[in-house]
Amino acid sequence: GFAEKDVNFNNQAAAGFGVETMLLESELELIEGRIELAKQLTGATGCSVEIAASRAFIAGTKTARALCQEYICWVNNGLLSHVPGLKRQDTAIRCKVDPQLMDLPWLQQQLARLAIETSSVAFWDMEEGDASRRLIFAGSVIAVRPGVV
């Protein structure tokens, strides 16, 4: 598939079922294959998500699309900085990890597998004032079953 640069599905997005697009950060585009972000977002939000190059296509209800876009923003921001305000029912902050460990392909694959199995999205962000990174899980299932991850 392909995406034309000027196509804007967002104008057609209604309160019911619709399709929207969102750009991904270039760094995220490079690691997307390892972390299977589309599958994670699909499970975490109930949307159908496909990623082509630097664009995510999000199909679902308006509420689910908004949640999916918020999670994409968190993942994008987490690559470069601290994501504030993660004290919601649909998030779980699990641990701090040394930045050198988080780049291990085996660890990335295991976290992606766990996120998909638990219908959540897993991502890292920088800890404020610290070189370590936080491992964060987010998804609607976490609000219902907080101990799932």
mmCIF file of C-alpha atoms in Angstrom:
data_model
loop_
_atom_site.group_PDB
_atom_site.id
_atom_site.type_symbol
_atom_site.label_atom_id
_atom_site.label_comp_id
_atom_site.label_asym_id
_atom_site.label_seq_id
_atom_site.Cartn_x
_atom_site.Cartn_y
_atom_site.Cartn_z
ATOM 1 C CA GLY A 1 0.000 0.000 0.000
ATOM 2 C CA PHE A 2 0.884 3.639 -0.137
ATOM 3 C CA ALA A 3 -0.286 6.942 1.275
ATOM 4 C CA GLU A 4 -0.502 10.129 -0.699
ATOM 5 C CA LYS A 5 0.849 13.123 1.126
ATOM 6 C CA ASP A 6 -2.184 15.360 0.584
ATOM 7 C CA VAL A 7 -4.920 12.837 1.405
ATOM 8 C CA ASN A 8 -6.784 13.899 4.550
ATOM 9 C CA PHE A 9 -9.197 11.376 6.006
ATOM 10 C CA ASN A 10 -9.548 13.462 9.172
ATOM 11 C CA ASN A 11 -12.148 15.755 7.580
ATOM 12 C CA GLN A 12 -14.459 12.769 7.129
ATOM 13 C CA ALA A 13 -14.074 11.509 10.721
ATOM 14 C CA ALA A 14 -17.491 11.387 12.321
ATOM 15 C CA ALA A 15 -18.666 10.568 15.826
ATOM 16 C CA GLY A 16 -19.325 7.021 14.668
ATOM 17 C CA PHE A 17 -16.941 4.774 12.823
ATOM 18 C CA GLY A 18 -14.297 6.643 10.831
ATOM 19 C CA VAL A 19 -10.698 6.675 9.620
ATOM 20 C CA GLU A 20 -7.980 9.142 10.604
ATOM 21 C CA THR A 21 -4.273 9.383 9.925
ATOM 22 C CA MET A 22 -1.390 10.469 12.114
ATOM 23 C CA LEU A 23 2.307 11.013 11.437
ATOM 24 C CA LEU A 24 4.877 9.038 13.406
ATOM 25 C CA GLU A 25 8.202 10.414 14.609
ATOM 26 C CA SER A 26 11.057 9.356 12.338
ATOM 27 C CA GLU A 27 12.747 7.427 15.173
ATOM 28 C CA LEU A 28 9.535 5.499 15.792
ATOM 29 C CA GLU A 29 9.253 4.660 12.119
ATOM 30 C CA LEU A 30 12.686 3.000 12.283
ATOM 31 C CA ILE A 31 11.824 0.696 15.219
ATOM 32 C CA GLU A 32 8.154 0.030 14.397
ATOM 33 C CA GLY A 33 8.883 -3.389 12.916
ATOM 34 C CA ARG A 34 10.570 -4.598 16.103
ATOM 35 C CA ILE A 35 7.871 -3.430 18.495
ATOM 36 C CA GLU A 36 4.827 -4.254 16.338
ATOM 37 C CA LEU A 37 3.203 -0.970 17.318
ATOM 38 C CA ALA A 38 0.110 -1.414 15.131
ATOM 39 C CA LYS A 39 -0.823 -4.681 16.876
ATOM 40 C CA GLN A 40 -0.236 -3.126 20.286
ATOM 41 C CA LEU A 41 -2.388 -0.087 19.489
ATOM 42 C CA THR A 42 -5.136 -2.289 18.053
ATOM 43 C CA GLY A 43 -5.356 -4.324 21.252
ATOM 44 C CA ALA A 44 -5.008 -1.355 23.595
ATOM 45 C CA THR A 45 -7.665 0.846 21.977
ATOM 46 C CA GLY A 46 -10.042 -1.375 20.006
ATOM 47 C CA CYS A 47 -9.185 0.453 16.776
ATOM 48 C CA SER A 48 -7.883 -1.117 13.624
ATOM 49 C CA VAL A 49 -4.412 0.340 13.102
ATOM 50 C CA GLU A 50 -2.123 -0.007 10.093
ATOM 51 C CA ILE A 51 1.240 1.680 9.722
ATOM 52 C CA ALA A 52 2.733 2.552 6.342
ATOM 53 C CA ALA A 53 6.076 4.357 6.371
ATOM 54 C CA SER A 54 5.685 7.330 8.707
ATOM 55 C CA ARG A 55 1.877 7.362 8.813
ATOM 56 C CA ALA A 56 -0.564 5.492 11.045
ATOM 57 C CA PHE A 57 -4.067 4.814 9.694
ATOM 58 C CA ILE A 58 -6.576 4.529 12.540
ATOM 59 C CA ALA A 59 -10.105 3.138 12.022
ATOM 60 C CA GLY A 60 -12.665 2.939 14.809
ATOM 61 C CA THR A 61 -15.149 4.936 16.832
ATOM 62 C CA LYS A 62 -14.361 8.562 17.581
ATOM 63 C CA THR A 63 -13.584 7.778 21.236
ATOM 64 C CA ALA A 64 -11.293 4.868 20.336
ATOM 65 C CA ARG A 65 -9.500 6.917 17.661
ATOM 66 C CA ALA A 66 -8.884 9.739 20.135
ATOM 67 C CA LEU A 67 -7.414 7.276 22.651
ATOM 68 C CA CYS A 68 -5.239 5.719 19.941
ATOM 69 C CA GLN A 69 -3.946 9.144 18.893
ATOM 70 C CA GLU A 70 -3.158 9.955 22.522
ATOM 71 C CA TYR A 71 -1.184 6.715 22.892
ATOM 72 C CA ILE A 72 0.731 7.466 19.675
ATOM 73 C CA CYS A 73 1.610 10.904 21.067
ATOM 74 C CA TRP A 74 2.843 9.276 24.282
ATOM 75 C CA VAL A 75 4.997 6.800 22.355
ATOM 76 C CA ASN A 76 6.347 9.587 20.105
ATOM 77 C CA ASN A 77 7.120 11.822 23.109
ATOM 78 C CA GLY A 78 8.611 8.970 25.110
ATOM 79 C CA LEU A 79 11.364 8.553 22.541
ATOM 80 C CA LEU A 80 12.834 11.930 23.388
ATOM 81 C CA SER A 81 11.463 13.085 26.732
ATOM 82 C CA HIS A 82 9.383 12.449 29.837
ATOM 83 C CA VAL A 83 5.647 11.871 29.338
ATOM 84 C CA PRO A 84 3.818 13.692 32.154
ATOM 85 C CA GLY A 85 0.400 12.891 33.573
ATOM 86 C CA LEU A 86 0.432 9.100 33.394
ATOM 87 C CA LYS A 87 -1.517 8.573 36.614
ATOM 88 C CA ARG A 88 -4.672 7.409 34.859
ATOM 89 C CA GLN A 89 -6.525 4.135 35.309
ATOM 90 C CA ASP A 90 -5.468 2.893 31.880
ATOM 91 C CA THR A 91 -1.719 3.131 32.531
ATOM 92 C CA ALA A 92 0.788 1.122 34.539
ATOM 93 C CA ILE A 93 4.356 2.261 35.154
ATOM 94 C CA ARG A 94 6.372 -0.859 35.777
ATOM 95 C CA CYS A 95 10.075 -0.205 36.296
ATOM 96 C CA LYS A 96 13.131 1.866 35.558
ATOM 97 C CA VAL A 97 15.591 0.405 33.090
ATOM 98 C CA ASP A 98 19.125 1.350 32.141
ATOM 99 C CA PRO A 99 19.069 2.946 28.654
ATOM 100 C CA GLN A 100 21.636 0.440 27.339
ATOM 101 C CA LEU A 101 19.360 -2.490 28.174
ATOM 102 C CA MET A 102 16.247 -1.102 26.531
ATOM 103 C CA ASP A 103 17.854 -1.235 23.079
ATOM 104 C CA LEU A 104 18.419 -4.996 23.226
ATOM 105 C CA PRO A 105 16.393 -6.552 20.374
ATOM 106 C CA TRP A 106 15.447 -9.573 22.511
ATOM 107 C CA LEU A 107 13.970 -7.322 25.212
ATOM 108 C CA GLN A 108 12.058 -5.251 22.642
ATOM 109 C CA GLN A 109 10.587 -8.416 21.114
ATOM 110 C CA GLN A 110 9.559 -9.827 24.510
ATOM 111 C CA LEU A 111 7.902 -6.556 25.545
ATOM 112 C CA ALA A 112 6.052 -6.388 22.207
ATOM 113 C CA ARG A 113 4.838 -9.967 22.705
ATOM 114 C CA LEU A 114 3.687 -9.208 26.264
ATOM 115 C CA ALA A 115 1.916 -6.027 25.161
ATOM 116 C CA ILE A 116 0.072 -7.836 22.375
ATOM 117 C CA GLU A 117 -0.910 -10.714 24.676
ATOM 118 C CA THR A 118 -2.258 -8.293 27.301
ATOM 119 C CA SER A 119 -4.010 -5.959 24.812
ATOM 120 C CA SER A 120 -1.850 -3.022 25.791
ATOM 121 C CA VAL A 121 0.827 -0.795 24.304
ATOM 122 C CA ALA A 122 4.301 -0.809 25.864
ATOM 123 C CA PHE A 123 6.723 2.070 25.521
ATOM 124 C CA TRP A 124 9.620 3.794 27.240
ATOM 125 C CA ASP A 125 10.026 7.356 28.381
ATOM 126 C CA MET A 126 12.816 9.245 30.088
ATOM 127 C CA GLU A 127 12.682 9.589 33.850
ATOM 128 C CA GLU A 128 12.830 13.200 34.961
ATOM 129 C CA GLY A 129 16.343 14.082 36.163
ATOM 130 C CA ASP A 130 17.632 10.544 35.579
ATOM 131 C CA ALA A 131 19.411 8.677 32.793
ATOM 132 C CA SER A 132 17.170 5.632 33.223
ATOM 133 C CA ARG A 133 13.942 5.055 31.355
ATOM 134 C CA ARG A 134 10.502 4.062 32.608
ATOM 135 C CA LEU A 135 8.673 1.097 31.109
ATOM 136 C CA ILE A 136 5.021 2.052 30.667
ATOM 137 C CA PHE A 137 2.039 -0.068 29.674
ATOM 138 C CA ALA A 138 -1.229 1.571 28.610
ATOM 139 C CA GLY A 139 -4.562 0.217 27.451
ATOM 140 C CA SER A 140 -8.218 -0.101 28.297
ATOM 141 C CA VAL A 141 -7.677 -3.602 29.736
ATOM 142 C CA ILE A 142 -5.388 -2.148 32.422
ATOM 143 C CA ALA A 143 -8.268 -0.028 33.749
ATOM 144 C CA VAL A 144 -10.333 -3.206 34.174
ATOM 145 C CA ARG A 145 -7.530 -5.552 35.299
ATOM 146 C CA PRO A 146 -4.716 -3.449 36.841
ATOM 147 C CA GLY A 147 -2.471 -6.442 37.579
ATOM 148 C CA VAL A 148 -2.495 -7.812 34.031
ATOM 149 C CA VAL A 149 1.081 -6.614 33.385
#
